[in-house]
Amino acid sequence: PGGVNITAQLQSYNWENLTVNDTVKVYGVLFFFCAMMFIFVVFLYQVVYEKDKKLKLGMQLMGLKESVFWLSWLITAVVTSFVTILGIMAMGYALKFAYFTFFLFSMSMIAVCLVLAVVIGTAKQAISMGMLIYIVGVLVQIFLGNPYFVDFIYDKTYLAANIMRVIFYFYPPFHFAKIVLDISNKSFRIEGVVSPGYSWSDLTEHTTIITGGSMIPSDLQSWGFLFMNTVVYFILAWF
């Protein structure tokens, strides 16, 4: 009844002072994972497609050596992955994001692909297996974003956790997710809160689980597991 007085005022802010949510921290691990796994699914399909349609057999009848066939696919996959990694890094640099390479994860997935290409017979099976590994990998990326799940996986007092951890040791997306999440947890800006950043010393940093007293491996150890996966799966593919 007495009326309402409204005062409007404009005020400018510096771009650095805006409170924003860090989308790289929230969705970055899924983006990076999907970008790299796209190559894996396509590569697996193409290799198995040649075997399914008897193209590989036809080339072998014309004198193609088995080693040359697999080496050509390996070179193709490595070059494609390298170009994709450069594209991701260039996009991050253009958007002023700190970046790092994903080459070791890519090589481990190429090795997994070669193993599957040996045992899978048809192109349809290749697509189904590739998408299954992709979906499981997405779930792993999401679950590792929960600190309680991380503590459970590395807690040696639980039998189920010990079994899952041994399985995940041979699953490259698990180690990739851990590394990316550790980096994003120390290099983000959310609602004006700025993290200290990720440094070289963080590569060897261990975290102790409060409940069970177990030790969470460092990112350097996760890189070691990726390298181990690459060697093991390449040997299996060759065998």
XYZ file of C-alpha atoms in Angstrom:
239
model
C 0.000 0.000 0.000
C 2.847 2.401 0.698
C 4.484 1.741 -2.686
C 7.801 0.094 -3.549
C 11.049 1.912 -4.288
C 13.378 0.079 -6.663
C 16.979 1.112 -7.298
C 18.923 -0.433 -10.199
C 22.697 -0.283 -10.345
C 25.319 -1.657 -12.748
C 28.749 -2.717 -11.639
C 31.569 -4.200 -13.703
C 33.791 -7.058 -12.505
C 37.110 -8.344 -13.671
C 36.926 -11.649 -15.515
C 39.191 -13.347 -12.958
C 36.837 -12.497 -10.082
C 33.779 -14.206 -11.511
C 32.613 -17.212 -9.481
C 32.275 -20.126 -11.897
C 32.129 -23.888 -11.665
C 35.122 -25.757 -13.019
C 33.657 -27.934 -15.773
C 36.992 -29.648 -16.357
C 37.001 -30.939 -12.775
C 33.385 -32.120 -13.009
C 33.247 -33.474 -16.564
C 36.854 -33.455 -17.741
C 37.614 -37.077 -16.956
C 34.614 -38.253 -18.999
C 35.510 -35.961 -21.910
C 39.113 -37.135 -22.042
C 38.106 -40.768 -21.632
C 35.456 -40.641 -24.365
C 37.833 -38.921 -26.766
C 40.436 -41.653 -26.336
C 37.997 -44.592 -26.261
C 36.423 -43.541 -29.554
C 39.677 -44.557 -31.247
C 39.656 -47.885 -29.419
C 36.137 -48.863 -30.537
C 36.713 -47.843 -34.164
C 40.108 -49.526 -34.310
C 38.760 -52.779 -32.861
C 35.906 -52.803 -35.379
C 38.167 -52.163 -38.382
C 40.675 -54.883 -37.500
C 37.995 -57.515 -36.857
C 36.062 -56.400 -39.959
C 39.000 -57.379 -42.188
C 39.110 -60.798 -40.564
C 35.324 -61.216 -40.636
C 35.069 -60.434 -44.361
C 38.051 -62.672 -45.190
C 40.053 -59.661 -46.415
C 42.986 -60.659 -44.237
C 42.898 -64.199 -45.643
C 42.845 -62.863 -49.189
C 45.893 -60.692 -48.530
C 47.691 -63.635 -46.922
C 47.015 -65.762 -50.018
C 48.708 -63.026 -52.040
C 51.794 -63.212 -49.829
C 51.088 -60.858 -46.919
C 53.009 -61.845 -43.795
C 51.209 -62.030 -40.454
C 53.758 -59.719 -38.822
C 53.339 -57.085 -41.544
C 49.548 -57.159 -41.170
C 49.637 -56.505 -37.414
C 52.482 -54.006 -37.669
C 50.531 -51.947 -40.204
C 47.528 -51.788 -37.897
C 49.727 -50.939 -34.928
C 51.333 -48.033 -36.798
C 47.903 -46.817 -37.929
C 46.552 -46.894 -34.367
C 49.594 -45.172 -32.867
C 49.566 -42.371 -35.461
C 45.800 -41.858 -35.071
C 46.099 -41.740 -31.285
C 48.991 -39.303 -31.484
C 47.021 -36.934 -33.738
C 43.994 -37.161 -31.427
C 46.149 -36.411 -28.372
C 47.628 -33.371 -30.106
C 44.091 -32.197 -30.898
C 43.020 -32.497 -27.259
C 46.131 -30.677 -26.103
C 45.629 -27.913 -28.685
C 42.009 -27.449 -27.593
C 43.083 -27.261 -23.962
C 45.806 -24.759 -24.784
C 43.359 -22.590 -26.758
C 40.945 -22.571 -23.790
C 43.802 -21.836 -21.352
C 43.557 -25.203 -19.629
C 46.615 -26.917 -18.244
C 47.151 -30.102 -20.189
C 49.159 -33.297 -20.220
C 49.519 -36.196 -22.606
C 47.482 -39.411 -22.637
C 49.853 -41.434 -24.807
C 50.511 -44.204 -22.270
C 46.795 -44.832 -21.736
C 46.254 -44.855 -25.487
C 49.030 -47.412 -26.015
C 47.605 -49.696 -23.335
C 44.176 -49.616 -24.980
C 45.723 -50.348 -28.381
C 47.338 -53.419 -26.825
C 43.965 -54.480 -25.378
C 42.429 -53.981 -28.808
C 44.987 -56.264 -30.470
C 44.286 -59.010 -27.923
C 40.532 -58.772 -28.505
C 40.968 -58.646 -32.277
C 42.660 -62.057 -32.131
C 39.858 -63.810 -30.226
C 36.809 -61.989 -31.672
C 35.455 -63.461 -34.891
C 32.855 -61.045 -36.269
C 32.491 -57.297 -36.656
C 29.227 -57.330 -34.658
C 30.976 -58.997 -31.736
C 33.732 -56.393 -31.976
C 31.231 -53.527 -31.686
C 29.472 -55.218 -28.757
C 32.724 -55.901 -26.897
C 34.064 -52.423 -27.607
C 30.917 -50.743 -26.334
C 30.866 -52.991 -23.242
C 34.420 -51.969 -22.340
C 33.505 -48.354 -23.074
C 30.398 -48.388 -20.831
C 32.243 -50.105 -17.970
C 34.993 -47.513 -18.349
C 32.489 -44.658 -18.096
C 31.068 -46.149 -14.894
C 34.584 -46.461 -13.479
C 35.255 -42.791 -14.253
C 32.040 -41.813 -12.435
C 32.589 -44.076 -9.414
C 36.156 -42.914 -8.888
C 34.809 -39.399 -8.491
C 33.401 -40.581 -5.154
C 36.118 -40.588 -2.451
C 34.277 -43.316 -0.525
C 34.511 -45.655 -3.514
C 38.219 -44.932 -3.865
C 38.791 -45.707 -0.169
C 36.820 -48.936 -0.518
C 38.786 -50.135 -3.563
C 42.158 -49.658 -1.878
C 41.096 -50.839 1.577
C 42.817 -54.203 2.058
C 40.545 -55.212 4.942
C 37.665 -56.105 2.576
C 37.776 -59.283 0.481
C 35.515 -57.819 -2.222
C 37.766 -54.766 -2.491
C 40.850 -56.962 -2.881
C 39.218 -58.935 -5.706
C 38.016 -55.807 -7.501
C 41.391 -54.135 -7.118
C 43.225 -57.067 -8.713
C 40.793 -56.989 -11.645
C 41.160 -53.228 -12.043
C 44.952 -53.544 -12.069
C 44.574 -55.042 -15.551
C 41.948 -52.528 -16.680
C 43.697 -49.406 -18.111
C 40.687 -47.018 -17.783
C 40.843 -47.490 -14.002
C 44.401 -46.133 -13.756
C 43.630 -43.389 -16.272
C 40.631 -42.208 -14.228
C 42.664 -42.139 -11.023
C 45.424 -40.025 -12.573
C 43.044 -37.511 -14.176
C 40.957 -37.171 -11.014
C 44.037 -36.670 -8.839
C 45.193 -33.906 -11.156
C 41.780 -32.219 -11.299
C 41.417 -32.375 -7.506
C 44.524 -30.210 -7.151
C 44.019 -27.860 -10.090
C 40.543 -26.346 -10.073
C 38.654 -23.134 -9.351
C 35.130 -23.441 -7.970
C 33.118 -20.561 -6.509
C 36.236 -18.505 -5.922
C 38.157 -21.333 -4.257
C 41.443 -21.908 -6.052
C 43.397 -25.123 -5.494
C 47.188 -25.120 -5.060
C 47.785 -26.773 -8.425
C 49.401 -30.021 -9.483
C 53.198 -30.183 -9.343
C 55.850 -32.766 -10.152
C 56.123 -33.761 -6.493
C 52.462 -34.819 -6.535
C 53.370 -37.691 -8.861
C 54.898 -39.613 -5.970
C 52.403 -38.565 -3.286
C 50.620 -41.354 -1.410
C 47.321 -41.071 0.453
C 46.495 -43.100 3.549
C 42.951 -44.388 4.080
C 41.820 -43.351 7.543
C 39.487 -46.291 8.214
C 41.733 -49.204 7.263
C 45.152 -47.587 7.229
C 45.841 -48.844 3.693
C 47.897 -46.834 1.229
C 46.502 -45.470 -2.041
C 49.136 -45.746 -4.817
C 50.707 -42.605 -6.221
C 50.067 -41.387 -9.756
C 53.546 -42.519 -10.725
C 52.581 -46.037 -9.691
C 49.394 -45.717 -11.740
C 51.545 -44.792 -14.733
C 53.596 -47.886 -13.960
C 50.453 -50.015 -14.037
C 49.526 -48.509 -17.431
C 52.968 -49.385 -18.735
C 52.622 -52.897 -17.286
C 49.223 -53.287 -18.985
C 50.736 -52.207 -22.288
C 53.573 -54.739 -22.094
C 51.373 -57.608 -20.863
C 48.671 -57.140 -23.502
C 51.173 -56.705 -26.330
C 52.811 -59.988 -25.282
C 49.414 -61.714 -25.148
C 48.499 -60.354 -28.587
C 51.810 -61.583 -30.015
C 51.375 -64.983 -28.384
